[in-house]
Structure formats: C-alpha cells, structure tokens
XYZ file of C-alpha atoms in Angstrom:
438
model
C 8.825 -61.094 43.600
C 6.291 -63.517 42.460
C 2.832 -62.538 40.797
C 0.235 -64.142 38.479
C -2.381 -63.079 35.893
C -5.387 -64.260 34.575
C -6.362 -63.899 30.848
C -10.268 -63.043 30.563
C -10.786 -66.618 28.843
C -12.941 -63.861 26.535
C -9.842 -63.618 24.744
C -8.727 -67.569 24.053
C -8.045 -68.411 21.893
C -5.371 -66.190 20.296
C -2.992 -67.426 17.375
C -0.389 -64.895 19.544
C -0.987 -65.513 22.541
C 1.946 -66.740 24.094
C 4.312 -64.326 22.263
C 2.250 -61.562 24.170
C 2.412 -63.425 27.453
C 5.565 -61.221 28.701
C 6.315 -58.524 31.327
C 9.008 -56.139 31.785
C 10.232 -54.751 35.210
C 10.379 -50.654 35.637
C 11.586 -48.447 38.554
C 8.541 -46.895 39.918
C 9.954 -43.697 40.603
C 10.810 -43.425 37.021
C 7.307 -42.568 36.332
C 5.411 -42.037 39.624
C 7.960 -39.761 41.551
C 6.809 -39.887 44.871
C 3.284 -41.116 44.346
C 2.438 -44.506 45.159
C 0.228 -47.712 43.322
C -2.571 -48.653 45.970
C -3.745 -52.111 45.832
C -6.643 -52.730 48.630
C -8.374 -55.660 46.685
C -10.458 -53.638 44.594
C -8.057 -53.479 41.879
C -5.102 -51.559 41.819
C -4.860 -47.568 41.183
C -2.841 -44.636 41.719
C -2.397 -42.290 44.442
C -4.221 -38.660 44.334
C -0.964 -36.663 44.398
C -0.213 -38.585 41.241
C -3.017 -36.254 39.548
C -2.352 -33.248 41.309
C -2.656 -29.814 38.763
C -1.759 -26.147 39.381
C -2.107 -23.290 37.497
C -0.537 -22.578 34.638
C 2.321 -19.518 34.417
C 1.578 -16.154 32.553
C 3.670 -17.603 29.796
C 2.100 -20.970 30.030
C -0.943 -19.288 29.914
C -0.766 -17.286 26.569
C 0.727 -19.794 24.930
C -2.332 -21.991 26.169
C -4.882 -20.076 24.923
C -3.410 -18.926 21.759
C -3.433 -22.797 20.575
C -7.392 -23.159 22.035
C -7.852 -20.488 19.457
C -6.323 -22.555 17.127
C -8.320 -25.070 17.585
C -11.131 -22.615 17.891
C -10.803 -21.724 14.269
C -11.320 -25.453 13.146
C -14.360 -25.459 14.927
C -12.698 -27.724 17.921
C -14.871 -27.002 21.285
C -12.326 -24.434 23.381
C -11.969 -25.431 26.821
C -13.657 -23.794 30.016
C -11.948 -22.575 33.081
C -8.841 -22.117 34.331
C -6.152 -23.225 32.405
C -3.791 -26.019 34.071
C -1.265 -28.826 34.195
C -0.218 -31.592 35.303
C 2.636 -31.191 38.134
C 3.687 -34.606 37.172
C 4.073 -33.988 33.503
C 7.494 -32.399 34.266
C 8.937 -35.220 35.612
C 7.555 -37.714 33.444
C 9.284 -35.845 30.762
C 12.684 -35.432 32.433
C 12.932 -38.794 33.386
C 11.907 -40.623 30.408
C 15.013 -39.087 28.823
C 17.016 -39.673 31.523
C 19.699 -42.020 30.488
C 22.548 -42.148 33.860
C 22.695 -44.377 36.884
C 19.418 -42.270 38.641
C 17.344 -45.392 38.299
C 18.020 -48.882 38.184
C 18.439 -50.419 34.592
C 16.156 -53.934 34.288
C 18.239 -54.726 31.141
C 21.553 -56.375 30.343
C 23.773 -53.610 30.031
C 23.687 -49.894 31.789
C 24.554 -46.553 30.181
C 27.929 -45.428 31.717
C 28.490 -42.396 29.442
C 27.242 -40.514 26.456
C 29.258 -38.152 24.130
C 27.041 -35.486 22.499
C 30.161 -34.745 20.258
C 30.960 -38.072 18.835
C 27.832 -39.368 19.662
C 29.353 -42.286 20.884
C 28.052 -44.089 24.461
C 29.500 -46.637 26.340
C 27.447 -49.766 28.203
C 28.698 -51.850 30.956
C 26.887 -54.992 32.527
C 24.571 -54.724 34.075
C 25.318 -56.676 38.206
C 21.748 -57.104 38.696
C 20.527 -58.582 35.491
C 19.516 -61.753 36.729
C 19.563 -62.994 32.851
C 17.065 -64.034 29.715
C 14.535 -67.003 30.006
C 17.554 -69.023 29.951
C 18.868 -67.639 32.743
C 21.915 -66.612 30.015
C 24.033 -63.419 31.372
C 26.398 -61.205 29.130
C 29.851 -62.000 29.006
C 31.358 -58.605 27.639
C 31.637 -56.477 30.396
C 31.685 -52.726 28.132
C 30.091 -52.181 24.983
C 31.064 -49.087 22.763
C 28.371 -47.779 20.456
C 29.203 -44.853 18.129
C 28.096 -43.141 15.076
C 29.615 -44.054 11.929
C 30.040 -42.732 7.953
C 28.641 -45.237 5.695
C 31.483 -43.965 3.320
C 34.051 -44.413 5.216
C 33.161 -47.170 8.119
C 35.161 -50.069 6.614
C 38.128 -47.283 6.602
C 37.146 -46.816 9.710
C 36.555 -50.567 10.768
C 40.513 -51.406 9.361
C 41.614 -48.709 11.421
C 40.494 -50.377 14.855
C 38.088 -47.317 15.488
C 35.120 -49.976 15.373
C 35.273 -53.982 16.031
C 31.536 -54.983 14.753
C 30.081 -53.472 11.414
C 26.559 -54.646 11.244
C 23.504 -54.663 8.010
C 26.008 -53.808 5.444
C 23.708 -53.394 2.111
C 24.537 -52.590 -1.482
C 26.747 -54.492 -4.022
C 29.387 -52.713 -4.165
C 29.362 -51.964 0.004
C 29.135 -56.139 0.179
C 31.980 -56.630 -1.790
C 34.274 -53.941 -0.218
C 33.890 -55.722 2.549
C 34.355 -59.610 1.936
C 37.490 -58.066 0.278
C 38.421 -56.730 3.401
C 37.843 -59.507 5.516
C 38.966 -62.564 2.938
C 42.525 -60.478 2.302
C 43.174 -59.759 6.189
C 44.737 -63.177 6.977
C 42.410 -64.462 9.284
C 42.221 -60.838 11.065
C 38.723 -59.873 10.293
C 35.663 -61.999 9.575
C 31.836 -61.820 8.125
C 28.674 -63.686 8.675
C 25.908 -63.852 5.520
C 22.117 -63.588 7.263
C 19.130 -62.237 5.556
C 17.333 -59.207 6.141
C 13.840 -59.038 7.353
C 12.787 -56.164 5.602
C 13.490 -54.600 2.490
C 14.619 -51.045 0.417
C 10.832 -49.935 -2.059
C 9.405 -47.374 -3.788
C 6.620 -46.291 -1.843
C 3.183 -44.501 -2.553
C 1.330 -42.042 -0.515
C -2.332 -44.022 -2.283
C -4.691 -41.279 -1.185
C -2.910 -39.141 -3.567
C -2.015 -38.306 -7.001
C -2.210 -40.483 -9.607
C -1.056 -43.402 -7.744
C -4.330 -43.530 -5.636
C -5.660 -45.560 -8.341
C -4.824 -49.684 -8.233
C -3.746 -49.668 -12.214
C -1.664 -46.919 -11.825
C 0.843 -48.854 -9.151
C 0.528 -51.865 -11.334
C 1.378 -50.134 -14.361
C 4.407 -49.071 -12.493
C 5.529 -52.503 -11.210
C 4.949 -53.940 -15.068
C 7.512 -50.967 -16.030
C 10.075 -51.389 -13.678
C 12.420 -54.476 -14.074
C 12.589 -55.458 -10.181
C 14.816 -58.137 -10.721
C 17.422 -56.596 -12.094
C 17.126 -53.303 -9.880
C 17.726 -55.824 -6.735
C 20.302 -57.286 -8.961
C 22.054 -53.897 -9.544
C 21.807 -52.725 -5.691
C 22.443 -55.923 -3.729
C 25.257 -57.421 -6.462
C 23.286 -60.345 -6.585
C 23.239 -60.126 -2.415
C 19.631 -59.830 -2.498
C 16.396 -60.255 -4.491
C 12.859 -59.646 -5.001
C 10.834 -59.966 -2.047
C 6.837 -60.596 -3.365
C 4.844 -59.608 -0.015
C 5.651 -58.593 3.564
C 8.817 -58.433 4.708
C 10.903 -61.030 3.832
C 11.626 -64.016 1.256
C 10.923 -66.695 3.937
C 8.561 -65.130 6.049
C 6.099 -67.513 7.345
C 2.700 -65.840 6.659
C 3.711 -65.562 2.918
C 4.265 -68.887 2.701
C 1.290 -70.173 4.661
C -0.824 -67.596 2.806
C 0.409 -69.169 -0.560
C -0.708 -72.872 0.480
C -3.663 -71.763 1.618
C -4.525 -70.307 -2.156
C -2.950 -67.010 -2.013
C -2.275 -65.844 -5.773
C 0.646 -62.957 -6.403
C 1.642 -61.591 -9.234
C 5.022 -61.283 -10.041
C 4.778 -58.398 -12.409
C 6.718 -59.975 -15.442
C 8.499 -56.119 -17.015
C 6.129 -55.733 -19.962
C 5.255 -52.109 -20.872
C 2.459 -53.523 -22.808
C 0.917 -54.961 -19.748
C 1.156 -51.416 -17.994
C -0.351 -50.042 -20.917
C -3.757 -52.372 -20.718
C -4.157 -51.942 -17.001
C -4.407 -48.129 -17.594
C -6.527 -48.131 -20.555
C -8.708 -50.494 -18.286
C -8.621 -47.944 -15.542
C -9.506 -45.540 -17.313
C -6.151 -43.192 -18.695
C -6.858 -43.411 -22.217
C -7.378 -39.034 -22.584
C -4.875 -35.972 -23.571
C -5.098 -33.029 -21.461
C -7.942 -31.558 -23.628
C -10.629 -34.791 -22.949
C -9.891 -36.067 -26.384
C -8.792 -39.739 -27.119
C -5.270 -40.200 -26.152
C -2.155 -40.574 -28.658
C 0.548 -39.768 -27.176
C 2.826 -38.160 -24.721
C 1.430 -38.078 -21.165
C -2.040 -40.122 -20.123
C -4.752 -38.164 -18.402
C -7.734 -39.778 -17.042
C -10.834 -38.202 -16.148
C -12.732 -37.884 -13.104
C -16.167 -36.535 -12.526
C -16.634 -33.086 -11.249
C -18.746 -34.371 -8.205
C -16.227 -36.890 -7.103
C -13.199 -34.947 -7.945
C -11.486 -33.348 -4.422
C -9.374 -30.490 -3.924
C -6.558 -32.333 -4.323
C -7.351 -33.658 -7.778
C -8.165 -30.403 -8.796
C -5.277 -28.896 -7.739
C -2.487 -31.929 -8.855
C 0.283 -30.688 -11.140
C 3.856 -32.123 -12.435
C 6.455 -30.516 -9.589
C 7.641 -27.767 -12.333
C 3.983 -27.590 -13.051
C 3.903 -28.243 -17.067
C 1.461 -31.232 -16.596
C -1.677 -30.046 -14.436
C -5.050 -30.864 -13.865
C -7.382 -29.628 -16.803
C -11.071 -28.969 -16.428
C -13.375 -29.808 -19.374
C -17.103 -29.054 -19.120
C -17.987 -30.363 -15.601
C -14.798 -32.650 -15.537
C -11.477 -32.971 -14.357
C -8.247 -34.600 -16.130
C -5.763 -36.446 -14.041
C -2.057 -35.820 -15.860
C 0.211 -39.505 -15.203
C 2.810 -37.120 -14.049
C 4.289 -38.535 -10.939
C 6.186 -36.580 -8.251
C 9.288 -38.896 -6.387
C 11.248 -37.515 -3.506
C 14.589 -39.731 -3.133
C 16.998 -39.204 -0.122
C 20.414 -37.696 -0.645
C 23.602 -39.631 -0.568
C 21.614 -43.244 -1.488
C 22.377 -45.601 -4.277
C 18.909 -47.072 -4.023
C 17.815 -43.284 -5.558
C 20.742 -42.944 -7.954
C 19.518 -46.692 -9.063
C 15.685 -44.914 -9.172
C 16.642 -42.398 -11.782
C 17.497 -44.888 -14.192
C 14.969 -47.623 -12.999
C 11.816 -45.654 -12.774
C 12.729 -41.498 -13.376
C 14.137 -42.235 -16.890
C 12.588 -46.069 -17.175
C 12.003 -45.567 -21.431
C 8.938 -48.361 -19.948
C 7.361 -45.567 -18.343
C 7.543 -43.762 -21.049
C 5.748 -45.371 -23.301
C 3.315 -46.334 -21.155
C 2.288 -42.589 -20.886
C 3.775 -41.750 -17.871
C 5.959 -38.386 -16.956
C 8.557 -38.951 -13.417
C 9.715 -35.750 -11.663
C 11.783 -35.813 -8.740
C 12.820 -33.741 -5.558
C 16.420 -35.143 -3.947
C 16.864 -34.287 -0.345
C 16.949 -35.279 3.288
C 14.962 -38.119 5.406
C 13.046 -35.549 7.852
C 11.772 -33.042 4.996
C 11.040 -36.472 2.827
C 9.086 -38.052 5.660
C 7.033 -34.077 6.216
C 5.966 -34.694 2.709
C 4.939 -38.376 3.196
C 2.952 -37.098 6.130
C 1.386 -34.285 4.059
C 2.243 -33.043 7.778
C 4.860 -30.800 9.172
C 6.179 -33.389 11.703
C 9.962 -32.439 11.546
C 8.465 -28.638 10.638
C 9.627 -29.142 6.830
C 5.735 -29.243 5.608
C 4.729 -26.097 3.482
C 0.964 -27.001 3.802
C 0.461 -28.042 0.245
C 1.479 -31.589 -0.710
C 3.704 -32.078 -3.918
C 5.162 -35.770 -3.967
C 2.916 -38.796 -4.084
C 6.097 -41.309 -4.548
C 9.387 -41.934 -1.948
C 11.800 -44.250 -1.564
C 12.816 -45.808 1.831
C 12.612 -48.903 3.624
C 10.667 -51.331 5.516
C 11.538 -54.138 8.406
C 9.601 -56.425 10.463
C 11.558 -58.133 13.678
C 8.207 -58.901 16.146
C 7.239 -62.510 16.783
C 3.731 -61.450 15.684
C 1.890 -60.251 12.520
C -1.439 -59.551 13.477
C -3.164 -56.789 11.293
C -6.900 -57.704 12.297
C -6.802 -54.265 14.555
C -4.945 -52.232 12.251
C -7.389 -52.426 9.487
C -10.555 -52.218 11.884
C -13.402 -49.406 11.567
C -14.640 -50.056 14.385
C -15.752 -46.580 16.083
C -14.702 -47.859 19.257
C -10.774 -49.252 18.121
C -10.428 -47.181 14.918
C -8.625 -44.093 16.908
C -6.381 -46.572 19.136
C -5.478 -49.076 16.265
C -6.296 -48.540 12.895
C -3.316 -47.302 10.721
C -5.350 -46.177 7.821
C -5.270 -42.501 9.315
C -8.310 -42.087 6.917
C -11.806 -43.516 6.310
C -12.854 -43.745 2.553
C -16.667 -43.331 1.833
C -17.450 -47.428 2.534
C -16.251 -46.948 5.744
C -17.757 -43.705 6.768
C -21.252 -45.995 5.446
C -20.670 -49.072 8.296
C -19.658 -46.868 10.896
C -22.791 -44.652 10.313
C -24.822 -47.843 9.911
C-alpha cells in the first residue's frame, strides 16, 4: 500500500519533526471488529455500527448508578436517561490483550506461547515482517523471554537457564558478573554501555516539607551524591546533574547556551543557610530555634489542610498552631522498596545522614513494596493500597528516557484548552489558576 500526508504547514517548523514523521501498521479488526473506516472524500470516519449501544444488564445497571451517586456526592452532574454501553467496548478490551496468532503481528517477532507459571513466553519471526528502514530482517528465528531473580540470575545465567542478562546495576552485581564472564575461558562475555536514566530520591513537592525549594536543596547540600553513586555503582556510575543522562544532548546544549547548575558541594552549613533563608529558623512553640528539629511557620490563611494536618510517621513531630499560625516540623517521611540496595544505601546516606542532622532535620521511613509505594506517591489508591490520608512526601525509584525527542513545551502548558490532554503538573498553583481566569 502506498499513502501520503500533508503536515498543516501551521505546524513548521518543528525542532522534532522528523522524529514524529512515522506510522505503524494495525489489523483493523483488532479494534473495529466488523465495522468498517469510510473514506468518500470528505475525510475519513467510522461506520455507525462502530457506535452502536444497548442497554445495560440489571447488574450493570446498579453498579452504574451506584458510582453516578458517587460522583453525585462530589457535586459531579449525574447523568440522564437510560443507562448504556458501548457494544464495542467488549471487544476492544478482549482484543487489546489478546496476545496469540488471532491477528496478524506488524512487528519482527510473533508471540508463539506464554506460560502464566514461569512467566516465560516464547517469540518466533515474524514471515511477513518486511524489515526496519533498512530493510534489515531478524536473524534468530525463536526468542525466549522469562522472568528472572535478581539474586540469583547470574546462578541462573551459569546454569544455561538464560543466554542474555541485560541492565545489570549495583557494584557489587557488576563485579559478580565481570568475574563470571573474565574466569569462564572465553565462554561468556559482557558489553559496558551507559544508562539513560538514573536510580533518585524523589519528592512528592506539593507536600510536606519538601514543597518548599530550600528544603530539597538543603537535602542535596546534606547528602554526599558522589560517594552514594560511588557506593552503589562501584565506581560503575556517577552523578548525573539534570535529565537523564551524563551525555544527554539538551544538558549539554543547555549549558553552552548559559545554563548554570549547581553541583551541591556536601556542606551542612550550606543546608543550614538555605533554610534559615527560607524561613525554618522556629521550635515547635514559635520561639527562635536552637536545636533539635526546624519548624517553619506558615500563615493561618495560607496554611491548607495538609499543612495542618503534617506529622512525623510515628507522629512525635506534628504541626503546632500558635495564635493564628501554623509550624511546619522538618520531619520527613521516606518510603524505600524492599529487597533494594539503593534503600539500604538511603538509610545511611540520608535516614541516618549525621548532615541532616544538624541541619535540623528528622528522616522516618516506611520499607515496602513498588505498588503500595507508588499508591502513596499518587496520594491515590491506584493499585488499591491508598488509605485516603497521605503520609510520605519522599521515595526512592528510578527514572529513564529512551525517545528521540524531549519536548516539554506541552507538558508544562496551562492552557485551558491543552492543560487536561498534556500538562503533567496534575495541579494548578494559584499563578496559574490567575492566567487561566484572565
């Protein structure tokens, strides 16, 4: 098949354009069923049985209306008339998990056969890939994919259960492995690449006490980074100052152009004057601070429910009202996954960090799994972990980047008209509720 398009010259130019200027083949049946695409000139649109509803089942029903009532109670407007669905949706949902032979794969490789057990699945080529942009086809003809142990894949790698071990991290991981392959006379091998992305200690800045700039710089001037990469990567890895990687191309383009960062040189004194310049220089009673943990005060009109309500996660360090006022307590609560070095390393590196410390700061911590961590990141019960309060206003995790563009003009737009479809603020602070009004 041969088509063409025409970019609305609107649009040109775009730094990205070219990287955008790609199309990928799909089954129609996949998602239309039956239904058909008409194309009679005046642009091209679905068929009416595409959009066909019917009522919805007594069950369907109840269940319906008891989330309009819901959404009642939040003031949302309840719908009117009779309650239905799309016939459609049911298929749309089957076959976008569908995984066999029922529809022809565009890609390289098809699925063959999945193990629920193992939760292994095997690939095969694909006859009617036609190839990449090079025209280049795969030369392995099956492809075995299946879950592994971090703690025991090299075990597991010697063994012949697995050929490939990819994104090995960790010092210690990094070394078990050259090991391997350097005393296996000639049998195994390993490649060095770098990583586009990166293991951090996050923030959840609408809340807590790292909502406030100083606060997250008092914690980078605490924490030695260098030697936490040091310690985790075994000298593997480093400090990465900006998004996502050491030679990413917008960092260094950025810098030329007069970008300034700072590097955070570990000095608890510097921590210490960017709080007393944002203002955490009280004790829990209003008065001048001394010592112990750093409260800072914020005014009774501007002070939200969730200021009022902050507290230390075994609750010794809480929000204090004086007169018309509320105290902040520099009590930070962390959640750290389970079975991680990068949190074992964050107990001694920023938990029990003597820098934090004496810089007035008190670190509490929750250990546990990714879904229940990511509920409380959220402040949303996404995995259904979410009590409804929020707790933790720090997290450790990781970040990547592998797209040919970086483009974060829509992401950070309040435009009425965009905001819902692109922005990833998920909030609007006062500044932005002004333009939008405006």
């Amino acid at each position: 098949y041969k088509f063409s398009v025409t970019i609305d010259a609107e649009h040109i130019p775009y730094f990205y354009d070219i990287s955008y200027a790609s199309f990928s083949p799909t089954v129609l049946p996949l998602w239309l069923g039956e239904s058909t695409i008409h194309d009679d000139g005046e642009g091209v649109y679905l068929s009416d049985d595409f959009y066909e509803m019917v009522e919805l089942t007594e069950a369907e029903k109840a269940e319906a209306e008891k989330a309009e009532a819901e959404k009642a109670k939040e003031g949302e407007e309840k719908k009117e008339g009779p309650l239905k669905k799309y016939v459609m949706a049911e298929h749309i949902k089957a076959s976008s998990l569908n995984a066999d032979e029922t529809y022809a794969y565009s890609g390289a490789y098809v699925v063959k056969k999945y193990d629920d057990t193992d939760k292994s699945v095997i690939l095969e080529r694909n006859p009617n890939f036609k190839g990449n942009y090079e025209g280049t086809v795969p030369t392995i003809e099956k492809i075995t994919y299946k879950k592994i142990v971090s703690e025991t894949q090299l075990e597991d790698f010697k063994a012949g259960g697995v050929d490939l071990l990819a994104g090995i991290t960790g010092g210690a991981a990094t070394d078990e492995a050259i090991t391997a392959a350097d005393t296996s006379d000639g049998k195994f091998a390993y490649i060095h690449y770098s990583r586009a992305g990166y293991g951090k200690l996050g923030f959840r800045a609408d809340y807590g006490p790292v909502q406030y700039t100083e606060v997250r710089q008092a914690i980078a001037y605490c924490m030695d980074r260098a030697q936490f990469a040091k310690d985790f990567t075994g000298g593997y890895g480093g400090v990465v100052d900006g998004p996502y990687y050491k030679d990413a191309w917008m960092n260094k383009v950025a810098v030329e152009n007069g970008m300034q960062l700072n590097a955070y040189a570990t000095s608890a004194d510097a921590a210490i004057e960017v709080l007393e310049e944002g203002g955490w220089i009280y004790d829990k009673d209003g008065k001048d601070y001394v010592e112990g943990v750093r409260y800072k005060k914020i005014e009774g009109a501007r002070a939200s429910e969730n200021d009022i309500n902050y507290k230390s996660k075994d609750g010794a360090y809480t929000a204090t009202k004086v007169g018309d006022d509320y105290y902040m307590p520099l009590a930070l609560n962390w959640y750290g996954t389970v079975n991680n070095e990068f949190t074992d390393l964050l107990v001694t590196g920023f938990m029990e960090n003597e820098n934090m410390t004496a810089a007035g700061f008190v670190v509490q911590n929750q250990i546990g799994d990714f879904p229940p961590m990511l509920d409380e990141l959220y402040q949303s019960a996404v995995y259904g972990f979410y009590a409804g309060s929020p707790m933790y206003c720090c997290f450790n995790f990781a970040t990547g980047f592998n797209s040919a563009v970086y483009d974060y003009s829509y992401n950070w737009t309040i435009d009425p008209g965009m905001y819902d479809d692109y922005s990833i603020c998920y909030f609007k602070d006062l500044a932005d509720v002004y333009i939008i009004s405006e």
